[in-house]
Amino acid sequence: MAEEDKRKKRKGKKKTSSSRRDRSNEETPSIPLDQGEAEFANNNPTLVPVQDEDIHAEGVPFAISQPEAVVETNAFTEDGLAVAMAVDTAAEDEFIYAAIEYDPDSKPPLHKNRRFRVYSCIAFVVVVAVVAVVVVYVTKSSKGDEIVSMNVDYTPPPTTSPTPSPTTNREASGIKEQIEAGILKGGATFEGMDEMDPRYQALEWILHKDQLQLDSDDKNLYQRYVLALLAFSFDSLAWYACGEHRTFGNVTEYYVVESCEVVDMTGQVEEHSVWLSSTEECDWYGVICSSDEVVRGVELIGNDLIGEIPPEISELRFLQYLALNGNCLYGNVPSEFGSMPNLLSLELHGNGLSGDLPDEIYDATKLQLLNVAMQFQYNYQCYRSNGTAVNMLYAKGNPDNGYNFGLTGDILGNQTNRWTSMKGLHLFDNSFSGEILDEIGDLKYLVFLRAQNNAFYGYLPNGLTRLDKLREVYINQNGMWGDLPPDIGLMEDLEDLRVYENEMTGYIPYSFYNLNKMKKIWLQDTLECAEVNGQYSCEASADVGFVGSIQTEIGNMKKLSQLLLNNNPLTGTLPTELGLCEQLSILHIHQTGITGTVPDSVCLLRDQLLNTETGTGIFYADCRPNNKTEDPWLSCSCCTDCCDHTTKVCIADD
């Protein structure tokens, strides 16, 4: 009975071992080394060692009866010999082991040797660690621009073409190709580009000098490159403020200065970052960004910028405001400004720009302010970082190039009405020409029109009278002729009209006196032009110009502060109603045909604003004896200066 219990117990253990094998093929217990190892014929044999409870105290397994089933070797004696055991027929479907003869002199295969496997694992771990260290070191080294050269024994034969420069990881990162395809204009490439070209210098800075080390897919790559290009194009080392990025006194230490101080118009000190520093470009002086770190404006007014405006500036796609006035910029206005879809304000006045204003500028249909004034005869000098001077009085700042005549072209022609949002046109002190066409009347938001000192000619278009928001009209010092538009009184917001030094003639329209917001009227010095000895010359004359008399309705202009009518053949007397213009501070009526006596109401204005500390230059009239011996043309007891109508000499001129 005891033998039967042992047999059942053994069968239970055998079934447990087989079920474990079914659950996992990975658990493969090995025979203890002190019992030897056996090699099995099947591919994945599972060895089950003899359990202590199956063996007599002498180390001999219990005897078992011969079963009727298949025999398998499943246990060993202390000598390592296999013992035949009966297998329950119910267990045949689980697994049947195959027994082979054990050779005591044989050794297991090398890949099954435990020591070999342990040492192999240790070696593999060491190799992986070494590889990881090498990869990390190489990755960190690739951030710099240093290239480690290696000596090789092989020397190639000389070639006729130059050997290309080594390529760093930054140069192979796609940044150069990205900038080349997305920013450079006119089909330009970096291949073969002069190393002193500002475009190339900006690339080198982005790749190797900029400590931010932007990647090719960085959203700020384009704008940072364009701003760097502006710094190199405009010689930032010569800037008045925030362009010096070197350690003072040591020109070899570049891009180390980070901050700068600027005193604003109110005397307050402002902290900014230096251009080309490692800070965010939105912190650089004069750069204006929105909350999403996109450049919306660049304002570098009066900062001694020197050079030509690069067309790549148009790749600041979201730029709304650009103010580079009061510097030493020369060359042409880039046509690419027309491709800037968000540009609202363009201020380039007070430089030395030249050439035709490109037609593409009309494509900037969102423009509200265009100020390209003061390019002609702008006498301003800057000094480059190398010490050489540039003067904007001359073409490209060089006296050898002759005088600069500013911008040219027919700017107020039939495309003007494309600027549907325009509020301010400032074109003065240039060489613009052509007629001012009626299309200007389509600029319904126009407030300021300053086009003086150019070469415009023709009649003042009646289309101007449709601009009821227009406050200032400066057309003086051009080649305009004819009279004022008869419907000028419709311009109800007009405050300042200046048409002096033209060839304009005719009567002042009655509607003109309805402009009750008018502050300044400059109609003086009408020109008489003629060809003399092949030369076309003009001079101010009292014999040509505006005619008629000053109407009593002038008293409606209560805000009038300046009335300049000299050198026009106006006639009649000075109306008493002029005394209602209590804001009047300047009155010039000399060299006209106005006669009689200055009304007391006008003289009373001398006690208000029609005066000056010097007592001259405020109230001019022909109150000096005419031709030195005759009665004065106009009797005046309160004028600040009297002139001789015939000799044209005033007391202030003596």
XYZ file of C-alpha atoms in Angstrom:
654
model
C 0.000 0.000 0.000
C 2.883 2.296 0.767
C 4.377 1.534 -2.626
C 1.094 2.424 -4.304
C 0.970 5.768 -2.469
C 4.499 6.566 -3.603
C 3.630 5.670 -7.182
C 0.610 7.980 -7.196
C 2.662 10.720 -5.651
C 5.298 10.352 -8.394
C 2.666 10.517 -11.125
C 1.257 13.732 -9.660
C 4.695 15.358 -9.717
C 5.299 14.205 -13.276
C 2.024 15.780 -14.461
C 2.886 19.049 -12.703
C 6.244 19.207 -14.496
C 4.648 18.617 -17.884
C 2.002 21.265 -17.344
C 4.696 23.790 -16.536
C 6.376 23.085 -19.826
C 3.117 23.681 -21.631
C 2.712 27.112 -20.022
C 6.164 28.407 -20.868
C 8.890 27.190 -23.153
C 11.324 29.678 -21.647
C 11.772 28.027 -18.264
C 14.407 25.322 -18.827
C 15.863 24.077 -15.558
C 19.288 22.536 -15.947
C 20.828 19.581 -14.151
C 23.002 20.590 -11.200
C 26.701 20.538 -12.042
C 27.407 18.045 -9.304
C 25.073 15.609 -11.099
C 26.556 16.190 -14.575
C 24.893 17.480 -17.776
C 23.230 15.496 -20.523
C 22.696 16.241 -24.191
C 19.278 15.433 -25.609
C 18.372 14.424 -29.070
C 15.356 16.716 -29.400
C 15.760 20.446 -29.936
C 14.292 21.765 -26.697
C 14.504 19.004 -24.114
C 13.384 19.635 -20.570
C 15.271 17.816 -17.855
C 13.560 17.038 -14.602
C 16.016 16.034 -11.887
C 15.199 13.190 -9.527
C 13.517 14.458 -6.364
C 14.934 13.604 -2.984
C 11.781 11.897 -1.896
C 11.995 9.408 -4.775
C 15.328 8.008 -3.583
C 16.251 5.751 -0.705
C 18.524 7.019 1.938
C 21.318 5.054 0.269
C 20.843 7.138 -2.903
C 19.114 4.335 -4.884
C 15.720 5.058 -6.420
C 12.744 3.041 -5.236
C 12.016 -0.043 -7.239
C 8.988 0.111 -9.444
C 7.005 -2.490 -11.275
C 7.239 -2.749 -15.011
C 4.348 -0.776 -16.627
C 2.557 -1.871 -19.694
C 3.117 1.488 -21.276
C 6.077 3.081 -23.062
C 9.269 3.498 -21.022
C 11.176 6.762 -20.666
C 14.334 7.725 -18.829
C 13.365 10.274 -16.290
C 15.720 9.712 -13.377
C 19.384 8.940 -12.714
C 21.203 6.973 -10.139
C 23.994 8.473 -8.121
C 26.341 7.123 -10.790
C 24.495 9.107 -13.422
C 22.823 6.057 -15.003
C 19.369 6.334 -16.449
C 16.574 4.435 -14.681
C 13.619 3.117 -16.602
C 10.300 4.245 -15.247
C 6.742 3.365 -16.063
C 4.652 6.008 -17.628
C 1.004 6.238 -17.021
C -0.883 5.844 -20.252
C -3.008 8.779 -19.265
C 0.085 10.956 -19.464
C 1.108 9.928 -22.988
C -0.496 12.954 -24.519
C 1.527 15.343 -22.357
C 5.120 14.692 -23.367
C 7.457 11.668 -23.669
C 11.175 12.094 -22.980
C 13.792 10.178 -24.957
C 16.751 8.699 -23.088
C 20.217 8.354 -24.560
C 23.372 6.941 -23.251
C 25.424 9.240 -21.063
C 29.109 9.671 -21.949
C 31.061 10.748 -18.843
C 33.969 12.089 -20.970
C 31.818 14.260 -23.226
C 31.510 18.035 -22.765
C 28.486 20.215 -23.510
C 28.560 22.489 -26.596
C 30.284 25.834 -26.128
C 27.073 27.866 -26.463
C 25.537 25.829 -23.618
C 28.444 26.357 -21.296
C 27.336 28.573 -18.378
C 30.683 30.263 -17.977
C 30.881 31.051 -21.658
C 27.423 32.608 -21.595
C 28.222 34.731 -18.523
C 31.454 36.053 -20.005
C 29.748 36.721 -23.338
C 27.052 38.813 -21.648
C 29.655 40.851 -19.788
C 31.592 41.503 -23.021
C 28.405 42.570 -24.844
C 27.516 45.060 -22.104
C 31.033 46.563 -22.242
C 30.858 46.975 -26.046
C 27.437 48.672 -25.865
C 28.701 51.100 -23.209
C 31.745 52.049 -25.291
C 29.627 52.621 -28.405
C 27.194 54.812 -26.443
C 30.017 57.008 -25.120
C 31.471 57.445 -28.615
C 28.057 58.403 -30.090
C 27.417 61.025 -27.382
C 30.863 62.545 -27.846
C 30.534 62.769 -31.639
C 27.049 64.305 -31.356
C 28.222 67.036 -28.988
C 31.288 67.744 -31.099
C 29.152 68.313 -34.193
C 27.532 71.434 -32.595
C 30.659 73.478 -33.135
C 32.203 74.537 -36.353
C 35.605 72.903 -35.767
C 36.560 70.148 -38.150
C 39.008 67.505 -36.927
C 41.345 66.482 -39.696
C 42.930 63.015 -39.911
C 46.251 62.159 -41.452
C 46.173 59.533 -44.143
C 49.035 57.953 -45.998
C 47.453 58.173 -49.407
C 48.047 61.413 -51.331
C 45.815 61.863 -54.385
C 47.300 63.252 -57.573
C 46.875 67.020 -58.113
C 43.733 68.167 -59.923
C 42.960 71.271 -61.935
C 39.813 72.107 -59.869
C 40.050 73.488 -56.299
C 39.408 71.133 -53.432
C 36.039 71.852 -51.800
C 36.027 73.018 -48.187
C 35.192 70.458 -45.518
C 31.526 70.291 -44.616
C 30.405 70.541 -40.994
C 27.254 68.990 -39.624
C 25.653 72.457 -39.468
C 26.404 73.044 -43.137
C 24.906 69.671 -43.981
C 21.816 70.265 -41.853
C 19.762 71.787 -44.672
C 19.829 75.333 -43.272
C 21.794 76.724 -46.202
C 19.471 75.131 -48.746
C 16.432 76.302 -46.795
C 17.604 79.932 -46.779
C 18.774 79.761 -50.371
C 15.410 78.536 -51.633
C 13.186 80.546 -49.338
C 14.899 83.924 -48.916
C 17.537 84.791 -51.512
C 16.237 86.865 -54.415
C 17.018 87.019 -58.107
C 18.023 83.360 -58.344
C 21.080 83.960 -56.158
C 22.863 81.011 -54.541
C 25.568 80.768 -51.911
C 27.735 78.757 -54.290
C 30.655 80.970 -55.271
C 29.277 83.981 -53.382
C 31.849 86.463 -52.113
C 32.555 85.853 -48.439
C 32.177 89.587 -47.770
C 28.696 89.641 -49.276
C 26.241 90.493 -46.451
C 24.068 87.526 -47.480
C 26.988 85.146 -47.032
C 28.069 86.782 -43.780
C 24.561 86.386 -42.394
C 24.589 82.694 -43.337
C 27.938 82.130 -41.642
C 26.627 83.827 -38.528
C 23.499 81.664 -38.471
C 25.525 78.485 -38.994
C 28.538 79.040 -36.783
C 28.431 82.219 -34.692
C 24.866 82.458 -33.466
C 24.732 80.776 -30.083
C 21.051 79.895 -30.488
C 22.041 77.431 -33.256
C 18.602 77.239 -34.853
C 17.647 74.125 -36.819
C 16.397 74.126 -40.405
C 12.809 73.615 -39.275
C 12.816 76.334 -36.626
C 9.896 78.724 -37.179
C 12.111 81.775 -36.506
C 14.949 80.799 -38.835
C 13.860 83.047 -41.717
C 13.242 86.183 -39.687
C 16.453 85.765 -37.690
C 18.453 85.377 -40.900
C 16.827 88.442 -42.506
C 17.520 90.576 -39.441
C 21.124 89.360 -39.411
C 21.302 90.290 -43.103
C 20.136 93.827 -42.254
C 22.868 94.109 -39.631
C 25.600 93.106 -42.093
C 24.098 95.145 -44.972
C 23.878 98.308 -42.862
C 27.288 98.001 -41.156
C 25.914 97.548 -37.646
C 29.324 98.173 -36.086
C 28.934 101.836 -37.114
C 25.459 102.267 -35.638
C 24.783 104.976 -33.148
C 23.067 102.547 -30.782
C 23.019 98.789 -30.138
C 25.045 97.652 -33.136
C 28.457 97.163 -31.519
C 28.591 93.455 -30.684
C 32.314 93.263 -29.884
C 34.175 93.678 -26.638
C 35.254 97.318 -26.645
C 38.851 97.670 -27.713
C 39.176 94.072 -28.853
C 37.928 93.564 -32.396
C 38.692 89.830 -32.298
C 36.020 89.063 -29.715
C 32.862 89.139 -31.798
C 29.268 88.557 -30.725
C 29.939 88.810 -27.001
C 28.122 92.018 -26.069
C 24.512 91.307 -25.159
C 22.851 94.485 -23.827
C 22.773 98.203 -24.548
C 21.141 101.360 -23.209
C 19.264 103.954 -25.271
C 17.975 107.317 -24.115
C 14.504 107.948 -25.531
C 12.924 111.249 -26.549
C 11.793 111.926 -22.981
C 15.249 111.388 -21.525
C 14.430 107.972 -20.079
C 17.031 105.204 -20.322
C 15.774 102.047 -22.020
C 17.382 98.594 -21.862
C 17.667 96.647 -25.106
C 19.635 93.764 -26.596
C 22.409 94.250 -29.134
C 21.916 93.129 -32.720
C 23.617 89.806 -33.495
C 23.734 88.890 -29.823
C 22.690 85.422 -28.658
C 19.411 86.784 -27.306
C 16.059 86.362 -29.042
C 15.792 88.635 -32.078
C 12.578 90.093 -30.688
C 14.677 91.650 -27.890
C 17.046 93.439 -30.272
C 16.851 97.225 -30.283
C 14.181 98.523 -32.655
C 12.620 95.113 -33.378
C 8.913 94.929 -32.603
C 7.267 91.512 -32.234
C 3.806 90.248 -31.502
C 3.071 87.891 -28.610
C 3.790 84.883 -30.856
C 7.392 86.108 -31.438
C 6.776 87.127 -35.035
C 8.495 90.320 -36.237
C 5.863 92.968 -36.956
C 8.017 96.090 -37.039
C 11.581 97.369 -37.380
C 12.316 100.914 -36.232
C 15.906 102.150 -36.585
C 15.442 105.905 -36.916
C 18.527 108.129 -36.993
C 20.895 105.285 -36.130
C 23.568 105.880 -38.817
C 22.686 102.850 -40.911
C 24.902 102.744 -44.012
C 24.332 100.757 -47.196
C 21.699 99.466 -49.598
C 18.381 97.950 -48.594
C 18.525 94.200 -49.356
C 15.484 92.894 -51.258
C 15.384 89.907 -48.900
C 13.803 92.202 -46.317
C 10.516 91.358 -48.007
C 10.733 87.876 -46.471
C 9.642 89.378 -43.183
C 6.220 88.328 -44.373
C 4.288 89.661 -41.416
C 6.071 93.009 -41.218
C 3.635 95.884 -40.839
C 5.894 98.775 -39.912
C 9.325 99.641 -41.298
C 11.029 102.897 -40.285
C 14.606 103.410 -41.524
C 14.456 107.182 -41.865
C 17.256 109.575 -40.988
C 20.158 107.321 -41.964
C 22.672 106.932 -44.783
C 20.912 104.446 -47.037
C 21.508 104.682 -50.771
C 20.706 102.807 -53.951
C 17.245 101.841 -55.192
C 14.026 101.111 -53.367
C 13.578 97.317 -53.710
C 10.637 96.288 -55.870
C 10.047 93.445 -53.404
C 8.342 95.883 -51.048
C 5.313 95.390 -53.274
C 5.163 91.716 -52.327
C 4.804 92.360 -48.607
C 1.126 91.605 -48.032
C 0.912 93.033 -44.517
C 2.968 96.203 -44.903
C 1.061 99.201 -43.562
C 3.752 101.824 -43.023
C 6.966 102.353 -45.006
C 9.194 105.215 -43.854
C 12.453 105.707 -45.743
C 12.683 109.509 -45.706
C 15.899 111.333 -44.961
C 18.361 109.091 -46.809
C 20.137 109.121 -50.168
C 17.973 106.757 -52.221
C 17.772 107.174 -55.979
C 16.275 105.740 -59.170
C 12.680 105.108 -60.165
C 10.259 104.110 -57.490
C 9.310 100.637 -58.793
C 5.839 100.015 -60.187
C 5.543 97.011 -57.858
C 5.116 99.428 -54.975
C 1.474 99.820 -56.055
C 0.995 96.123 -55.231
C 1.326 96.978 -51.547
C -2.380 97.755 -51.449
C -2.588 97.774 -47.652
C -0.148 100.657 -47.334
C -1.473 103.471 -45.193
C 1.705 105.531 -44.997
C 4.379 105.910 -47.666
C 7.156 108.307 -46.773
C 10.072 108.391 -49.203
C 10.729 112.125 -48.906
C 14.019 114.005 -48.529
C 16.312 112.027 -50.821
C 17.333 114.984 -53.005
C 19.837 117.445 -51.525
C 19.811 115.689 -48.185
C 23.120 116.785 -46.755
C 23.852 114.220 -44.066
C 27.082 112.371 -43.367
C 27.819 109.041 -41.668
C 31.016 107.136 -40.977
C 31.522 103.444 -41.712
C 33.087 101.142 -39.152
C 36.361 101.368 -41.096
C 36.354 105.160 -40.678
C 35.423 106.218 -44.223
C 32.715 108.849 -44.656
C 29.558 108.744 -46.774
C 27.519 111.860 -47.574
C 23.959 111.599 -48.812
C 24.335 114.756 -50.870
C 26.101 112.560 -53.433
C 25.061 109.450 -55.305
C 25.764 106.411 -53.115
C 27.419 108.768 -50.657
C 30.503 109.286 -52.846
C 31.413 112.741 -54.261
C 33.027 110.999 -57.234
C 29.558 109.904 -58.347
C 28.144 113.430 -58.534
C 25.061 114.766 -56.809
C 22.165 112.587 -55.860
C 18.843 113.740 -57.349
C 16.669 111.433 -55.310
C 13.817 109.264 -56.456
C 12.248 109.564 -59.884
C 9.233 108.311 -61.798
C 5.593 109.083 -62.482
C 4.276 108.204 -59.056
C 0.919 110.049 -59.074
C -0.260 108.581 -62.369
C -3.050 106.188 -63.248
C -2.050 103.484 -60.737
C -2.312 105.712 -57.706
C -5.851 104.569 -56.962
C -4.588 101.063 -56.162
C -3.536 102.375 -52.767
C -7.080 102.095 -51.485
C -6.018 102.340 -47.817
C -3.541 105.206 -48.194
C -3.701 107.944 -45.569
C -0.348 109.666 -45.943
C 1.723 110.256 -49.105
C 5.027 112.001 -48.365
C 7.006 112.436 -51.577
C 8.695 115.813 -51.160
C 12.314 116.677 -51.981
C 12.770 114.223 -54.839
C 12.695 114.299 -58.634
C 9.270 112.773 -59.238
C 7.581 114.025 -62.400
C 4.477 113.647 -64.520
C 0.947 114.907 -64.084
C -1.127 114.452 -60.974
C -4.055 112.584 -62.459
C -7.671 112.554 -61.408
C -7.296 108.992 -60.029
C -5.836 110.489 -56.884
C -9.396 111.380 -55.976
C -10.088 107.662 -55.385
C -7.901 107.644 -52.273
C -10.871 108.306 -50.065
C -8.905 107.907 -46.825
C -6.071 110.238 -47.815
C -5.274 112.812 -45.120
C -1.800 114.077 -46.030
C -0.428 114.812 -49.506
C 3.044 116.288 -49.399
C 4.576 116.347 -52.867
C 6.496 119.634 -52.823
C 9.876 120.251 -54.435
C 9.570 117.783 -57.288
C 8.951 118.111 -61.034
C 5.189 117.518 -61.211
C 3.400 119.582 -63.812
C -0.074 120.295 -65.181
C -3.334 121.355 -63.604
C -4.277 120.594 -60.069
C -6.880 117.850 -60.700
C -10.457 118.424 -59.699
C -10.403 114.862 -58.336
C -8.715 116.261 -55.251
C -11.992 117.883 -54.271
C -13.492 114.427 -53.702
C -11.101 113.902 -50.802
C -13.166 115.255 -47.960
C -10.733 113.875 -45.353
C -7.683 115.575 -46.840
C -6.096 118.027 -44.392
C -2.814 118.942 -46.031
C -2.031 119.623 -49.703
C 1.607 120.550 -50.368
C 2.189 120.923 -54.120
C 4.553 123.884 -53.898
C 7.807 124.178 -55.850
C 6.748 122.120 -58.846
C 5.695 122.984 -62.382
C 1.940 123.255 -61.780
C -0.133 125.756 -63.732
C -3.747 126.863 -63.990
C -6.114 127.889 -61.218
C -7.399 126.261 -58.076
C -10.188 123.685 -58.621
C -13.558 125.491 -58.502
C -15.016 122.883 -56.124
C -12.200 123.186 -53.608
C -14.751 124.263 -51.011
C -15.984 120.648 -50.839
C -12.782 119.656 -49.051
C -14.308 120.407 -45.699
C -11.381 119.065 -43.617
C -8.696 121.015 -45.480
C -6.438 122.867 -43.045
C -3.228 123.586 -44.934
C -2.886 124.511 -48.640
C 0.550 125.255 -50.102
C 0.912 125.843 -53.832
C 3.598 128.525 -53.843
C 6.415 128.745 -56.403
C 4.361 127.326 -59.247
C 2.969 128.956 -62.368
C -0.602 128.937 -61.106
C -2.944 131.755 -62.045
C -6.618 132.719 -61.935
C -9.169 133.804 -59.392
C -9.495 132.323 -55.945
C -12.841 130.434 -56.055
C -15.662 131.724 -53.859
C -16.116 128.239 -52.395
C -12.606 128.534 -51.020
C -13.882 130.793 -48.226
C -16.192 128.037 -46.981
C -13.233 126.117 -45.615
C -13.752 127.074 -41.990
C -11.084 124.634 -40.750
C -8.376 126.311 -42.797
C -5.261 127.277 -40.840
C -2.540 127.961 -43.410
C -2.805 129.425 -46.925
C 0.483 129.704 -48.840
C -0.119 131.089 -52.344
C 2.949 133.341 -52.493
C 5.733 133.744 -55.036
C 4.003 132.670 -58.225
C 6.642 132.058 -60.890
C 7.017 133.611 -64.299
C 9.006 131.264 -66.477
C 10.608 131.827 -69.873
C 13.337 130.439 -72.053
C 16.337 132.735 -72.090
C 19.421 131.909 -74.187
C 18.360 128.284 -74.415
C 17.863 128.055 -70.684
C 14.468 127.729 -69.051
C 14.416 129.971 -66.015
C 11.746 131.107 -63.559
C 11.472 133.903 -61.045
C 8.826 135.201 -58.650
C 6.792 138.065 -60.122
C 4.041 140.345 -58.870
C 2.753 140.607 -62.424
C 1.556 137.016 -62.829
C -0.302 134.676 -60.557
C -3.566 134.814 -58.660
C -5.826 137.726 -59.427
C -8.919 139.354 -57.986
C -9.474 140.647 -54.479
C -9.715 139.106 -51.031
C -13.387 138.551 -50.278
C -15.085 139.596 -47.057
C -16.010 135.921 -46.478
C -12.449 135.392 -45.313
C -13.819 136.182 -41.880
C -15.324 132.653 -41.904
C -11.856 131.230 -41.487
C -11.704 131.751 -37.753
C -8.799 129.291 -37.329
C -6.590 130.952 -39.957
C -3.074 131.450 -38.597
C -0.942 132.064 -41.713
C -1.886 133.977 -44.879
C 0.906 134.404 -47.440
C -0.146 136.126 -50.668
C 2.952 138.083 -51.672
C 4.138 138.224 -55.292
C 0.690 137.909 -56.860
C -1.263 140.569 -58.830
C -4.116 140.661 -56.301
C -6.043 143.913 -56.174
C -8.591 145.760 -54.019
C -8.325 146.559 -50.337
C -7.767 144.499 -47.249
C -11.228 143.606 -45.874
C -12.108 144.561 -42.329
C -13.429 141.015 -41.750
C -9.857 139.763 -41.727
C -9.771 141.051 -38.164
C -12.100 138.169 -37.203
C -9.240 135.750 -37.776
C -7.932 136.060 -34.227
C -5.485 133.162 -34.618
C -3.576 135.024 -37.348
C 0.142 135.069 -36.608
C 1.739 135.623 -40.057
C 0.387 137.977 -42.785
C 2.344 138.675 -45.999
C 0.610 140.918 -48.525
C 3.606 142.751 -49.990
C 4.402 142.729 -53.710
C 0.701 142.668 -54.570
C -1.725 145.206 -56.007
C -3.577 145.606 -52.694
C -3.945 149.286 -51.868
C -5.662 151.576 -49.374
C -5.233 151.440 -45.620
C -4.848 148.499 -43.303
C -8.069 148.301 -41.221
C -7.860 148.924 -37.487
C -9.411 145.492 -36.877
C -6.344 143.950 -38.437
C -3.959 146.183 -36.499
C -5.623 145.028 -33.276
C -4.399 141.530 -34.053
C -0.931 142.837 -33.277
C -1.946 142.735 -29.629
C -2.771 139.040 -29.925
C -0.742 136.565 -32.004
C 0.340 138.806 -34.898
C 3.579 139.721 -33.174
C 7.033 138.480 -32.391
C 9.801 139.246 -29.950
C 11.992 140.594 -32.757
C 9.184 142.686 -34.272
C 10.059 141.677 -37.879
C 8.930 139.131 -40.449
C 5.355 138.825 -39.220
C 3.267 141.471 -40.968
C 4.671 142.491 -44.376
C 3.026 145.096 -46.651
C 3.988 147.623 -49.342
C 3.955 150.483 -46.853
C 7.361 151.925 -47.734
C 7.544 154.966 -50.035
C 7.125 153.602 -53.512
C 10.218 153.903 -55.633
C 11.760 155.684 -52.648
C 9.995 159.031 -53.392
C 6.306 158.313 -53.985
C 3.498 157.604 -51.560
C 3.402 154.079 -50.161
C 1.316 151.563 -52.068
C -0.511 150.708 -48.826
C -0.838 152.762 -45.697
C -0.089 150.743 -42.576
C 0.576 151.906 -39.045
C 1.040 148.475 -37.501
C 3.114 146.493 -40.008
C 6.263 144.833 -38.703
C 8.048 145.418 -42.012
C 7.369 147.728 -44.943
C 8.464 147.122 -48.527
C 8.909 149.279 -51.612
C 6.472 147.930 -54.194
C 8.604 149.030 -57.153
C 12.147 148.312 -55.954
C 11.007 145.225 -53.996
C 13.236 146.198 -51.129
C 11.945 145.794 -47.591
C 13.234 147.487 -44.475
C 14.474 144.185 -43.154
C 16.637 143.850 -46.287
C 18.459 147.151 -45.760
